[in-house]
Backbone atoms as SQL, in Angstrom:
CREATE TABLE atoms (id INTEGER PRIMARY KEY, chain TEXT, resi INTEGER, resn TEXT, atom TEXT, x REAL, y REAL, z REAL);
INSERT INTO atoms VALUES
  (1, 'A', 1, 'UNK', 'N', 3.277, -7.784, 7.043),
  (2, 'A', 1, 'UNK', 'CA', 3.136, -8.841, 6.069),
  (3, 'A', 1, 'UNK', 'C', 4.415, -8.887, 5.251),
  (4, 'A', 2, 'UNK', 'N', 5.759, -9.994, 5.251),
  (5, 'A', 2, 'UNK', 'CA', 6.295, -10.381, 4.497),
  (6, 'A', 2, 'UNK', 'C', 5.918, -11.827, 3.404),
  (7, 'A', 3, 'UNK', 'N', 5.202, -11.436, 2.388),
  (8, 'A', 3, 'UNK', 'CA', 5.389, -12.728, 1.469),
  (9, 'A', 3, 'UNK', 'C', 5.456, -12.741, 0.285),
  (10, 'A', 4, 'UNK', 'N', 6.145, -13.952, -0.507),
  (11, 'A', 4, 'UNK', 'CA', 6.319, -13.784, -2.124),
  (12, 'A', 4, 'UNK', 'C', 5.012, -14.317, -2.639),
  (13, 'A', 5, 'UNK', 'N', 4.285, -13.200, -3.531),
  (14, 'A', 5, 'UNK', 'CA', 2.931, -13.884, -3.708),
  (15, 'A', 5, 'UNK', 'C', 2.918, -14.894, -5.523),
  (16, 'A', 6, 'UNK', 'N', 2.669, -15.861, -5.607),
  (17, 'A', 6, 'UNK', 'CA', 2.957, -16.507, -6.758),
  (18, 'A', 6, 'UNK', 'C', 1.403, -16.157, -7.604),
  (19, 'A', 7, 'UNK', 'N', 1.854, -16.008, -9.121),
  (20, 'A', 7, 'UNK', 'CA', 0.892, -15.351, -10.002),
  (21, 'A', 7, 'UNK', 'C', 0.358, -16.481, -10.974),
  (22, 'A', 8, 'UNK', 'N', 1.361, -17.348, -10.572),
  (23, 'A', 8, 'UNK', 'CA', 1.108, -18.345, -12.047),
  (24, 'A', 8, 'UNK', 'C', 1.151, -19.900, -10.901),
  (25, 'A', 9, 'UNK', 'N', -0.282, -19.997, -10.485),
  (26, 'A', 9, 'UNK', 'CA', -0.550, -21.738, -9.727),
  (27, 'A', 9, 'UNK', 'C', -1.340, -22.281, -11.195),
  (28, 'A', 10, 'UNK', 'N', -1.023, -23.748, -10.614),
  (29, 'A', 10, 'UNK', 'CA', -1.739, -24.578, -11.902),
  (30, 'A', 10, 'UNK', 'C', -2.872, -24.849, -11.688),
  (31, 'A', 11, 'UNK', 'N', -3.720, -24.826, -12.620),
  (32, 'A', 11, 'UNK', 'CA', -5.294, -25.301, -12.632),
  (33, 'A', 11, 'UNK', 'C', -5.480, -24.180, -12.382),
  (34, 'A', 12, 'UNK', 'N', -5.274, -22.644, -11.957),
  (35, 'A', 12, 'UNK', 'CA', -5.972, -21.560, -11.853),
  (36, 'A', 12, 'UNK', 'C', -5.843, -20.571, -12.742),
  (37, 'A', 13, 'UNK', 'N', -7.126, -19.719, -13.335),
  (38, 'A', 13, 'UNK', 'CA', -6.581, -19.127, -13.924),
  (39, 'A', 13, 'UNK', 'C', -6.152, -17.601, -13.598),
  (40, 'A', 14, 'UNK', 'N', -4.937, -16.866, -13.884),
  (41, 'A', 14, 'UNK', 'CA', -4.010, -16.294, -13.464),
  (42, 'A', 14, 'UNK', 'C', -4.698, -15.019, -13.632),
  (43, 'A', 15, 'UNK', 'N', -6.058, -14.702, -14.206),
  (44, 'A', 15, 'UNK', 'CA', -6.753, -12.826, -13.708),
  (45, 'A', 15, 'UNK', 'C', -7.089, -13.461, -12.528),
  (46, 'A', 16, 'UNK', 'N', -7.645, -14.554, -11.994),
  (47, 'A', 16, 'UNK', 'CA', -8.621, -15.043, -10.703),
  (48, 'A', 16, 'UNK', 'C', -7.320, -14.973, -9.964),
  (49, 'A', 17, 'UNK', 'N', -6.457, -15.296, -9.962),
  (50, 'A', 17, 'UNK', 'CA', -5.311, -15.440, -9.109),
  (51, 'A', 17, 'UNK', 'C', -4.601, -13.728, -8.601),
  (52, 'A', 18, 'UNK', 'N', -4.788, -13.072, -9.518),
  (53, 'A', 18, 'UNK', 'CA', -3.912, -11.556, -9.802),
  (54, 'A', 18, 'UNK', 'C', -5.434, -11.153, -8.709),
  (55, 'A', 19, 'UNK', 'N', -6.708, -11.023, -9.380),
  (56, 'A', 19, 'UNK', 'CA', -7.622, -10.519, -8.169),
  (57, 'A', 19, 'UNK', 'C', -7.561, -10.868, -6.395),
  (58, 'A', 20, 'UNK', 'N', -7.255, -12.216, -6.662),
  (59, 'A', 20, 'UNK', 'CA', -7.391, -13.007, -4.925),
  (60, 'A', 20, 'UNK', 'C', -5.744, -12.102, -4.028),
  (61, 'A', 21, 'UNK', 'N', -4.848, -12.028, -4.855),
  (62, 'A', 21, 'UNK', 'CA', -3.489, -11.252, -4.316),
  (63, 'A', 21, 'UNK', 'C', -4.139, -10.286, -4.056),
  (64, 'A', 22, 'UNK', 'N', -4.923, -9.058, -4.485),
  (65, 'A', 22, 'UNK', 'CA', -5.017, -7.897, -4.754),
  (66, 'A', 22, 'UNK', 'C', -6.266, -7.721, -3.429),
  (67, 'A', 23, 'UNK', 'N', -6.553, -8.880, -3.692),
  (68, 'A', 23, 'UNK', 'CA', -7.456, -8.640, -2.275),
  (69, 'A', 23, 'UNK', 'C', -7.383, -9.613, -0.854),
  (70, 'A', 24, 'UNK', 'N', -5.843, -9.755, -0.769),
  (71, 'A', 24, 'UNK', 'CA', -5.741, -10.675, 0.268),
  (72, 'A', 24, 'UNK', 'C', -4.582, -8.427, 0.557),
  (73, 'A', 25, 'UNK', 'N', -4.376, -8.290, 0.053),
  (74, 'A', 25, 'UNK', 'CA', -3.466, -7.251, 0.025),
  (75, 'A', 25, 'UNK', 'C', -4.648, -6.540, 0.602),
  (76, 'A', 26, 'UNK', 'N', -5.317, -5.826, 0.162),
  (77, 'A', 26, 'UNK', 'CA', -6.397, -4.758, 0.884),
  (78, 'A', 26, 'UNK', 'C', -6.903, -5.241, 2.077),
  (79, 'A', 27, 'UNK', 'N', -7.056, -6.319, 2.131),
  (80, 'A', 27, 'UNK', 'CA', -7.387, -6.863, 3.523),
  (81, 'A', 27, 'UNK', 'C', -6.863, -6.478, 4.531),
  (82, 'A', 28, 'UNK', 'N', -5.531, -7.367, 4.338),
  (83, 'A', 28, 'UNK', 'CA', -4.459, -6.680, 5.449),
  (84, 'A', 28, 'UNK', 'C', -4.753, -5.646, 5.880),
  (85, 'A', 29, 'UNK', 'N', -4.375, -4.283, 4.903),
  (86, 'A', 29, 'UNK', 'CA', -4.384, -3.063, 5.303),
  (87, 'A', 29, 'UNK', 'C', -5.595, -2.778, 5.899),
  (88, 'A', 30, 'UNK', 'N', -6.550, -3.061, 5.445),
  (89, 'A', 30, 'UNK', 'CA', -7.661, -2.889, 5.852),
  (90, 'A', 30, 'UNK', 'C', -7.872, -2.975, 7.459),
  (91, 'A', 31, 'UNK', 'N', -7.363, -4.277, 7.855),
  (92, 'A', 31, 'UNK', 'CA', -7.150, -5.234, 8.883),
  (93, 'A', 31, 'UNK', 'C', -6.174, -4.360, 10.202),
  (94, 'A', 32, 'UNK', 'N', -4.897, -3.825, 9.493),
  (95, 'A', 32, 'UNK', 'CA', -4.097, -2.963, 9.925),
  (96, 'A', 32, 'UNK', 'C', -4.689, -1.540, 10.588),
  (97, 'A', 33, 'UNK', 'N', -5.546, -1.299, 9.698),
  (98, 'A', 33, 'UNK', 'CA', -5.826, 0.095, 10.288),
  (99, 'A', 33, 'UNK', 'C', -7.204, 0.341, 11.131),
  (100, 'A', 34, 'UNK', 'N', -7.478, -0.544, 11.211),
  (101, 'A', 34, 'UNK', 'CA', -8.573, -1.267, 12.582),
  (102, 'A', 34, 'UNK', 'C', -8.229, -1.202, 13.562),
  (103, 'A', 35, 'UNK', 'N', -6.947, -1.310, 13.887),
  (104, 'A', 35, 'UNK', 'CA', -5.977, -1.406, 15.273),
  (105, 'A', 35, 'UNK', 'C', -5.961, -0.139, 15.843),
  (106, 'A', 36, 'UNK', 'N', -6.750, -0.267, 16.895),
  (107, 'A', 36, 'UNK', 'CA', -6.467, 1.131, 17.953),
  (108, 'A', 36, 'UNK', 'C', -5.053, 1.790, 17.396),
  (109, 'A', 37, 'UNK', 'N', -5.230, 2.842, 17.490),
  (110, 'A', 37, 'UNK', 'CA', -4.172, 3.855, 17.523),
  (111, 'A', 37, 'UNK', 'C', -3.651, 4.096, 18.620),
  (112, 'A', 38, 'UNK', 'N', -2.070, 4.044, 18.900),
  (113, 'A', 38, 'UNK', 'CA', -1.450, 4.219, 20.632),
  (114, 'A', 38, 'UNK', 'C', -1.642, 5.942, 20.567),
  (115, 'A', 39, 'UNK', 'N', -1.258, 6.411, 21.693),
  (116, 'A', 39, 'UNK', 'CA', -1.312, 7.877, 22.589),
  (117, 'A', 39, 'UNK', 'C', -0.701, 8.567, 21.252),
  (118, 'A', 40, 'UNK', 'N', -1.150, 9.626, 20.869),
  (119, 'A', 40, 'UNK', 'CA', -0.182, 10.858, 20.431),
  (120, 'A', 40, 'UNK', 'C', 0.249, 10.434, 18.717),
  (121, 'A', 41, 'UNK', 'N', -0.652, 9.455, 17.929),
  (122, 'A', 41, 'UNK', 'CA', -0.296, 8.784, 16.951),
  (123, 'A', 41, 'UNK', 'C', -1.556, 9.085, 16.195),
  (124, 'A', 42, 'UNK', 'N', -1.360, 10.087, 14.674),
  (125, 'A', 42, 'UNK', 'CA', -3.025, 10.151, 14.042),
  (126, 'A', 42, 'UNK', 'C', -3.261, 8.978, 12.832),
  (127, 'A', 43, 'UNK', 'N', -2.522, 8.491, 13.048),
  (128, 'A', 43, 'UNK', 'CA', -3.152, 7.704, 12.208),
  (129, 'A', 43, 'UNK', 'C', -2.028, 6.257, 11.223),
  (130, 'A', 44, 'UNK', 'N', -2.141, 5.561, 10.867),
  (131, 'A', 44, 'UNK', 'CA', -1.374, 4.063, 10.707),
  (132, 'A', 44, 'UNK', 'C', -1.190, 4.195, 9.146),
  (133, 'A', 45, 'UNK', 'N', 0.513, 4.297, 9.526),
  (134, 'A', 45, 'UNK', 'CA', 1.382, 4.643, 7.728),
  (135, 'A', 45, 'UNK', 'C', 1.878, 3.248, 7.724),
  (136, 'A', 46, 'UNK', 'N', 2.507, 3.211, 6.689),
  (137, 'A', 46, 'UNK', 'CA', 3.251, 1.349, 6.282),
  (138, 'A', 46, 'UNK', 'C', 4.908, 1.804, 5.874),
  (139, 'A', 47, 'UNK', 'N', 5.509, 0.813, 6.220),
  (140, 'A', 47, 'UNK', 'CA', 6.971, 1.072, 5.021),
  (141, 'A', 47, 'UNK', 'C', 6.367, -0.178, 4.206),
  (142, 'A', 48, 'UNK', 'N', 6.808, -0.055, 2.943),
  (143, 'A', 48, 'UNK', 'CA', 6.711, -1.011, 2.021),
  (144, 'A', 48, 'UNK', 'C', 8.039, -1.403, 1.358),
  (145, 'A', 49, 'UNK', 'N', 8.655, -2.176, 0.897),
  (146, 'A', 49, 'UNK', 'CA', 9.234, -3.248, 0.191),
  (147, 'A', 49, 'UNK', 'C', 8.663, -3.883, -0.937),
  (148, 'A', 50, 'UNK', 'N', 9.037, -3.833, -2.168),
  (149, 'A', 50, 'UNK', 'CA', 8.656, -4.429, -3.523),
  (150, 'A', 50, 'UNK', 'C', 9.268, -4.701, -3.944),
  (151, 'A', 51, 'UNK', 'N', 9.216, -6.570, -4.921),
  (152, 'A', 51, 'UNK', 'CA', 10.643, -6.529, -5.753),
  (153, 'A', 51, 'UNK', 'C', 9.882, -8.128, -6.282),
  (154, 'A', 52, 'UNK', 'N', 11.023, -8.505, -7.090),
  (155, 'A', 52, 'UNK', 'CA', 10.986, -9.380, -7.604),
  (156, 'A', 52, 'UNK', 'C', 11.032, -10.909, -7.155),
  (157, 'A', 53, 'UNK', 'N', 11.909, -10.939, -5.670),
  (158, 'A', 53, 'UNK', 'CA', 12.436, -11.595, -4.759),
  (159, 'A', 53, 'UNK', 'C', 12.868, -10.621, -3.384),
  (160, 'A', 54, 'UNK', 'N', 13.491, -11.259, -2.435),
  (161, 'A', 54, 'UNK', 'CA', 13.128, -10.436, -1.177),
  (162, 'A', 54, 'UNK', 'C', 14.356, -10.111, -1.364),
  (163, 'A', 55, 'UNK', 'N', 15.621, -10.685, -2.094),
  (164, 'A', 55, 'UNK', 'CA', 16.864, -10.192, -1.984),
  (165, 'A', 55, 'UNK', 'C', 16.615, -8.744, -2.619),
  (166, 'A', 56, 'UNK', 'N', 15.478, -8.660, -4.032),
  (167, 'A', 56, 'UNK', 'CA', 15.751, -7.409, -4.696),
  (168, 'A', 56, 'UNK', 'C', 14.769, -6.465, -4.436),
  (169, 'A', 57, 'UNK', 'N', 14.234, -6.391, -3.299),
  (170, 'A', 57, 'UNK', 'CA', 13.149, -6.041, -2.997),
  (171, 'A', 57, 'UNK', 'C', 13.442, -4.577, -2.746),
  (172, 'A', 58, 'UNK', 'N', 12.785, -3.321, -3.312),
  (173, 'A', 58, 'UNK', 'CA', 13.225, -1.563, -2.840),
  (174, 'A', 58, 'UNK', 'C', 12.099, -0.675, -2.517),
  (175, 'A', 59, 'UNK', 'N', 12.381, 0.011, -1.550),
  (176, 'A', 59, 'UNK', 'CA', 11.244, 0.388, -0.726),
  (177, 'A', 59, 'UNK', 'C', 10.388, 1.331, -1.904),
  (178, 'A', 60, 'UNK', 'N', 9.337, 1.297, -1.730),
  (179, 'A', 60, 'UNK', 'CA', 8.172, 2.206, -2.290),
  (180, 'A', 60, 'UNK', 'C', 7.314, 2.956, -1.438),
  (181, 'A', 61, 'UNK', 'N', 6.267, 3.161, -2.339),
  (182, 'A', 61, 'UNK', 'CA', 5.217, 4.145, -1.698),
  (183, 'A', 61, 'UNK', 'C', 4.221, 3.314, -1.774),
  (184, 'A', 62, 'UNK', 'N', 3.333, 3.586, -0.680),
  (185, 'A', 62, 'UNK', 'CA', 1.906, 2.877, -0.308),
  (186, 'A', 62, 'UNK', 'C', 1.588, 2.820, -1.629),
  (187, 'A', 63, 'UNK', 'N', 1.131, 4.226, -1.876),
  (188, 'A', 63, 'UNK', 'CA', 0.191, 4.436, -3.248),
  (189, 'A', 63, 'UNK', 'C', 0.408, 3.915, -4.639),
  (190, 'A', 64, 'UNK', 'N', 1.776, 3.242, -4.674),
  (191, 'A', 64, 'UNK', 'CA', 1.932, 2.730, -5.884),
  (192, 'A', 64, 'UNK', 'C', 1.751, 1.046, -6.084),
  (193, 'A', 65, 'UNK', 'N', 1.539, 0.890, -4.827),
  (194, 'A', 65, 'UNK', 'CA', 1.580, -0.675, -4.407),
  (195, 'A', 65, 'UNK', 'C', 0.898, -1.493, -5.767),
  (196, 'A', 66, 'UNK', 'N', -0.234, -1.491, -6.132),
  (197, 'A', 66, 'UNK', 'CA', -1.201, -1.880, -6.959),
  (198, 'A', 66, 'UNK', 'C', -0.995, -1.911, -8.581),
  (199, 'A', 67, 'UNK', 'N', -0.350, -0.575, -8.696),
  (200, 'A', 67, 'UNK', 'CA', -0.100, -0.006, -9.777),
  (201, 'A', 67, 'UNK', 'C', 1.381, -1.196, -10.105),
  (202, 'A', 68, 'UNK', 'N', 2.601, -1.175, -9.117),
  (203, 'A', 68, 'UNK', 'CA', 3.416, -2.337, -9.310),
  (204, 'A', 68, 'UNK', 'C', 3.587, -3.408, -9.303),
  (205, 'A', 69, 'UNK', 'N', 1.911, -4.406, -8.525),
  (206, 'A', 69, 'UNK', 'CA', 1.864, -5.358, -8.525),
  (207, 'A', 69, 'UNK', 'C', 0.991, -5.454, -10.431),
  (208, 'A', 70, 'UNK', 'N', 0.139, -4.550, -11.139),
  (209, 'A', 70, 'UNK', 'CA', -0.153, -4.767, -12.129),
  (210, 'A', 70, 'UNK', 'C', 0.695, -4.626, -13.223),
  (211, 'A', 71, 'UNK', 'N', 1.767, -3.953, -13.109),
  (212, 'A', 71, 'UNK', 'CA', 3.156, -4.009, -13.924),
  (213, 'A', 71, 'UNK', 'C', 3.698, -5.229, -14.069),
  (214, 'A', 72, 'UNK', 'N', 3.983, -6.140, -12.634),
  (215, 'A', 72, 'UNK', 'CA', 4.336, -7.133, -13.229),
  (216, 'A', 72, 'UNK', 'C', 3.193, -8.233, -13.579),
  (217, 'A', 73, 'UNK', 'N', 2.196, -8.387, -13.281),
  (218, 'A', 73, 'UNK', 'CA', 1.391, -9.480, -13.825),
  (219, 'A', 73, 'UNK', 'C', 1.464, -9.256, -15.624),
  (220, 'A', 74, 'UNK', 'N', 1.320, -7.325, -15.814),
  (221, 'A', 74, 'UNK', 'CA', 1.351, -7.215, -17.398),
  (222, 'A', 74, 'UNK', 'C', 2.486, -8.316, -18.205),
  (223, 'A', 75, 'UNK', 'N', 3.833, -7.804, -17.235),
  (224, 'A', 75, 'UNK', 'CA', 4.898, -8.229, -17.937),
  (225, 'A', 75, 'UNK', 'C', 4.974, -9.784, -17.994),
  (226, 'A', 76, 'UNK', 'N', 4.452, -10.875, -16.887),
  (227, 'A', 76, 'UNK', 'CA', 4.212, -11.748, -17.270),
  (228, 'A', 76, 'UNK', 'C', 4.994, -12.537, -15.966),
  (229, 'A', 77, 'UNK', 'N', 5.192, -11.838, -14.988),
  (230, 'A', 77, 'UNK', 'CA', 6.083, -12.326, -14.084),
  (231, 'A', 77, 'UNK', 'C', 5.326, -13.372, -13.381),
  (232, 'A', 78, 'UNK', 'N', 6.136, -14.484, -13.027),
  (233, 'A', 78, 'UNK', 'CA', 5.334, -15.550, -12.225),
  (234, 'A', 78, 'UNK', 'C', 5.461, -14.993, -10.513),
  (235, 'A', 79, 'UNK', 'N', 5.819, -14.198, -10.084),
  (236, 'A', 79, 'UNK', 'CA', 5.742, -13.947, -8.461),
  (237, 'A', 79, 'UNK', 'C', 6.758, -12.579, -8.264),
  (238, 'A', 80, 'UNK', 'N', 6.215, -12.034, -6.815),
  (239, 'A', 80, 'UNK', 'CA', 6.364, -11.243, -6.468),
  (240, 'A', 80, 'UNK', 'C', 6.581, -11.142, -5.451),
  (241, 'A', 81, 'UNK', 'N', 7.447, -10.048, -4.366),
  (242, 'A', 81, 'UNK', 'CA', 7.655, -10.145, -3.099),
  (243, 'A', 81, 'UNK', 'C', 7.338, -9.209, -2.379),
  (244, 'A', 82, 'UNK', 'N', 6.590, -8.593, -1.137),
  (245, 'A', 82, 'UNK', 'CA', 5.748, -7.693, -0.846),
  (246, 'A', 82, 'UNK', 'C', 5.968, -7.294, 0.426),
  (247, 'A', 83, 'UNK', 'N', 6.260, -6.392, 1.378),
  (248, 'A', 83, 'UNK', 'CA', 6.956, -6.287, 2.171),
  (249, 'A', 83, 'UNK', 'C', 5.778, -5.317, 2.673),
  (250, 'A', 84, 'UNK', 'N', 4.836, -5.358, 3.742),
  (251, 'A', 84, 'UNK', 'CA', 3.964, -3.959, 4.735),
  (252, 'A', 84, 'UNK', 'C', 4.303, -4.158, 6.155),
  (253, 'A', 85, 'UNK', 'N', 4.851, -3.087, 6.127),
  (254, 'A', 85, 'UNK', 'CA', 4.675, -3.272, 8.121),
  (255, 'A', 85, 'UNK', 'C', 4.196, -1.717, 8.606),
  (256, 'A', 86, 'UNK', 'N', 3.261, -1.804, 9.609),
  (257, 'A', 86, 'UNK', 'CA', 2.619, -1.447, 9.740),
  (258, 'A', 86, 'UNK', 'C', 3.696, -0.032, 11.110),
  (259, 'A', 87, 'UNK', 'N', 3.677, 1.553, 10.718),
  (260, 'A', 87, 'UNK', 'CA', 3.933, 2.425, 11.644),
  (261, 'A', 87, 'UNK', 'C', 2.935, 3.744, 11.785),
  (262, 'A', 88, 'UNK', 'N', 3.834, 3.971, 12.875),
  (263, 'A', 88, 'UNK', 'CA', 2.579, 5.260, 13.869),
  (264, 'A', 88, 'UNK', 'C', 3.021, 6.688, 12.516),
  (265, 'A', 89, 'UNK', 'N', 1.958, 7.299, 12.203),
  (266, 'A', 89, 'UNK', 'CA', 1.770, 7.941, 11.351),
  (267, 'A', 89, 'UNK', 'C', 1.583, 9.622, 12.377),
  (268, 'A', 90, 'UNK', 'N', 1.953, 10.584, 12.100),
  (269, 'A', 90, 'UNK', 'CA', 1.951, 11.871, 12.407),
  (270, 'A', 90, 'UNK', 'C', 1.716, 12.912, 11.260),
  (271, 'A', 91, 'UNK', 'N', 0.764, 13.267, 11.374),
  (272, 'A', 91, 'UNK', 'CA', 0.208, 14.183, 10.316),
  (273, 'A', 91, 'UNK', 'C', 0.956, 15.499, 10.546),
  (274, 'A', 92, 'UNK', 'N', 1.296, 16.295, 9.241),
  (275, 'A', 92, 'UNK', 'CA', 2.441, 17.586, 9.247),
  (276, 'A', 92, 'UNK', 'C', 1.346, 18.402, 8.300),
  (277, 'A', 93, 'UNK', 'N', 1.218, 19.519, 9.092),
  (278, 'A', 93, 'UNK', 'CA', 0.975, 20.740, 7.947),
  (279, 'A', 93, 'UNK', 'C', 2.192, 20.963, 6.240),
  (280, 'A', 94, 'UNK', 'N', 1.395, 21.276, 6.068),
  (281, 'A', 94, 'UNK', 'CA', 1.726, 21.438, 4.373),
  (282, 'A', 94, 'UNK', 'C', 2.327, 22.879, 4.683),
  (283, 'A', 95, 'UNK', 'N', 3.654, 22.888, 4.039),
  (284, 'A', 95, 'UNK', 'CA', 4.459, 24.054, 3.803),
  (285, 'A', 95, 'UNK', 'C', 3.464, 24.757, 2.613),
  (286, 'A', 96, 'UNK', 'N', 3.551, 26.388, 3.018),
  (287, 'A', 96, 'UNK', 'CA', 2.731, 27.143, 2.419),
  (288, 'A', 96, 'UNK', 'C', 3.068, 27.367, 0.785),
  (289, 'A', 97, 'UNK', 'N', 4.533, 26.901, 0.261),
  (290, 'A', 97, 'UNK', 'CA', 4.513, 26.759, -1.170),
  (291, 'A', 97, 'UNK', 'C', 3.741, 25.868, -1.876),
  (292, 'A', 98, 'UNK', 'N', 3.308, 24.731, -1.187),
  (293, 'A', 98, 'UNK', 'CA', 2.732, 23.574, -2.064),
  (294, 'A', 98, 'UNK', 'C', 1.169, 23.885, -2.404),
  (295, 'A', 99, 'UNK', 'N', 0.688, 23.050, -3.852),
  (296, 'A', 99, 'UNK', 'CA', -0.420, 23.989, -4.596),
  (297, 'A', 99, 'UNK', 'C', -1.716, 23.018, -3.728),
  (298, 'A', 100, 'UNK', 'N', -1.661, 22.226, -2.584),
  (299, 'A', 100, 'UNK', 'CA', -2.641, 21.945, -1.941),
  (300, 'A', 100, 'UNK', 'C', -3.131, 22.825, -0.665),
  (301, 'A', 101, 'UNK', 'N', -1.924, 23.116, -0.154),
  (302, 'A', 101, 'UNK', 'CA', -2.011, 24.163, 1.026),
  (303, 'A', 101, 'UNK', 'C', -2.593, 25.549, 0.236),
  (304, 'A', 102, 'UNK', 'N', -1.887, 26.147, -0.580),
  (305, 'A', 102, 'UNK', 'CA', -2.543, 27.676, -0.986),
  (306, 'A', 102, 'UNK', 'C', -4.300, 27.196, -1.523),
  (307, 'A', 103, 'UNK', 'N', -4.667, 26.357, -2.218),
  (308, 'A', 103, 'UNK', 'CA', -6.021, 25.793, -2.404),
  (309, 'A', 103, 'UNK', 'C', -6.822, 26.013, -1.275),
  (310, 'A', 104, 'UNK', 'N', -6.770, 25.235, -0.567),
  (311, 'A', 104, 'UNK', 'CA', -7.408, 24.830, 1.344),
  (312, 'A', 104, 'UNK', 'C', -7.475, 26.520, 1.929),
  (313, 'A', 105, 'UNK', 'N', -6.147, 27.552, 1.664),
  (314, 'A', 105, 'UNK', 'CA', -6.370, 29.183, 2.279),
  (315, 'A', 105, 'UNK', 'C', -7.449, 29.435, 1.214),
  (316, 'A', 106, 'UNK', 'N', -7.393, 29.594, 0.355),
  (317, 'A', 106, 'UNK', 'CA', -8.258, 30.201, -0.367),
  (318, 'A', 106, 'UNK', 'C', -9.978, 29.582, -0.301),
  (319, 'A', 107, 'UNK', 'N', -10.052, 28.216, -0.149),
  (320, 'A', 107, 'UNK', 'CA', -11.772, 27.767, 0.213),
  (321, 'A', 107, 'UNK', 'C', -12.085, 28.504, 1.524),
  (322, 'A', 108, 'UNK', 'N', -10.922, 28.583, 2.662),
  (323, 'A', 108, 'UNK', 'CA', -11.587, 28.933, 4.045),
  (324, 'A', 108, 'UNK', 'C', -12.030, 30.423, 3.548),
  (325, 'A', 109, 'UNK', 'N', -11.029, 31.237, 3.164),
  (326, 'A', 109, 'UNK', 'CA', -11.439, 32.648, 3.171),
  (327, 'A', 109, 'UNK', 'C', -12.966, 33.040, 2.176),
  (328, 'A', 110, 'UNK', 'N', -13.094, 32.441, 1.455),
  (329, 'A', 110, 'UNK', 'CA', -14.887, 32.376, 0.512),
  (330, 'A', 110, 'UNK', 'C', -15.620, 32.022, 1.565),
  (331, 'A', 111, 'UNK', 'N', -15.380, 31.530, 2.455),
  (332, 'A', 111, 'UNK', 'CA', -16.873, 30.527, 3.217),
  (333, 'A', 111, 'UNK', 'C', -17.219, 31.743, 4.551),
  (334, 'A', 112, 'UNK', 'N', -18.451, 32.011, 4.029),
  (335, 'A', 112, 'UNK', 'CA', -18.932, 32.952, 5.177),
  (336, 'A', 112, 'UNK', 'C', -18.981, 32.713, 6.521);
């Protein structure tokens, strides 16, 4: 999905408008990760693109997607530009310093 989504149409009002983006957006993904998975692939990651326009558009993180499209509606911006394309995702063990991996050793070893 490349498109600039506009925040401010006339005759609508602009929370009804900020919701319908927000859920033409989950859709997609939604939509996206429905798609069979090819051979040897666990599971369907995105690159993303965010910006103001597509010229100023800088890559992000999935997870903040929402959080930056409500930044700018706060600020008052009339549109936005949104960039998902959809890649093969490979799941990696967690290096044993990080405080999710030592968590996960410690539940297995309690469980009888």
């Amino acid at each position: 999905m490349k498109k600039t989504f506009k925040l401010t149409i006339e005759g609508k009002n602009r929370d009804r408008v900020l919701d319908a983006v927000k859920h033409e957006i989950r859709k997609y993904v939604k939509r996206q990760r429905r798609v069979p998975l090819p051979e040897g692939v666990d599971y369907w990651d995105f690159d993303c693109r965010f910006g103001s326009s597509e010229d100023k558009a800088e890559v992000v993180h999935f997870a903040t997607i929402m959080a930056l499209v409500d930044a700018v509606a706060k600020e008052g911006g009339d549109a936005f530009y949104l960039e998902l394309l959809a890649k093969a995702g490979h799941r990696q063990a967690r290096p044993a310093g990080e405080p999710g991996a030592a968590q996960h050793e410690s539940d297995e070893q309690d469980a009888p």
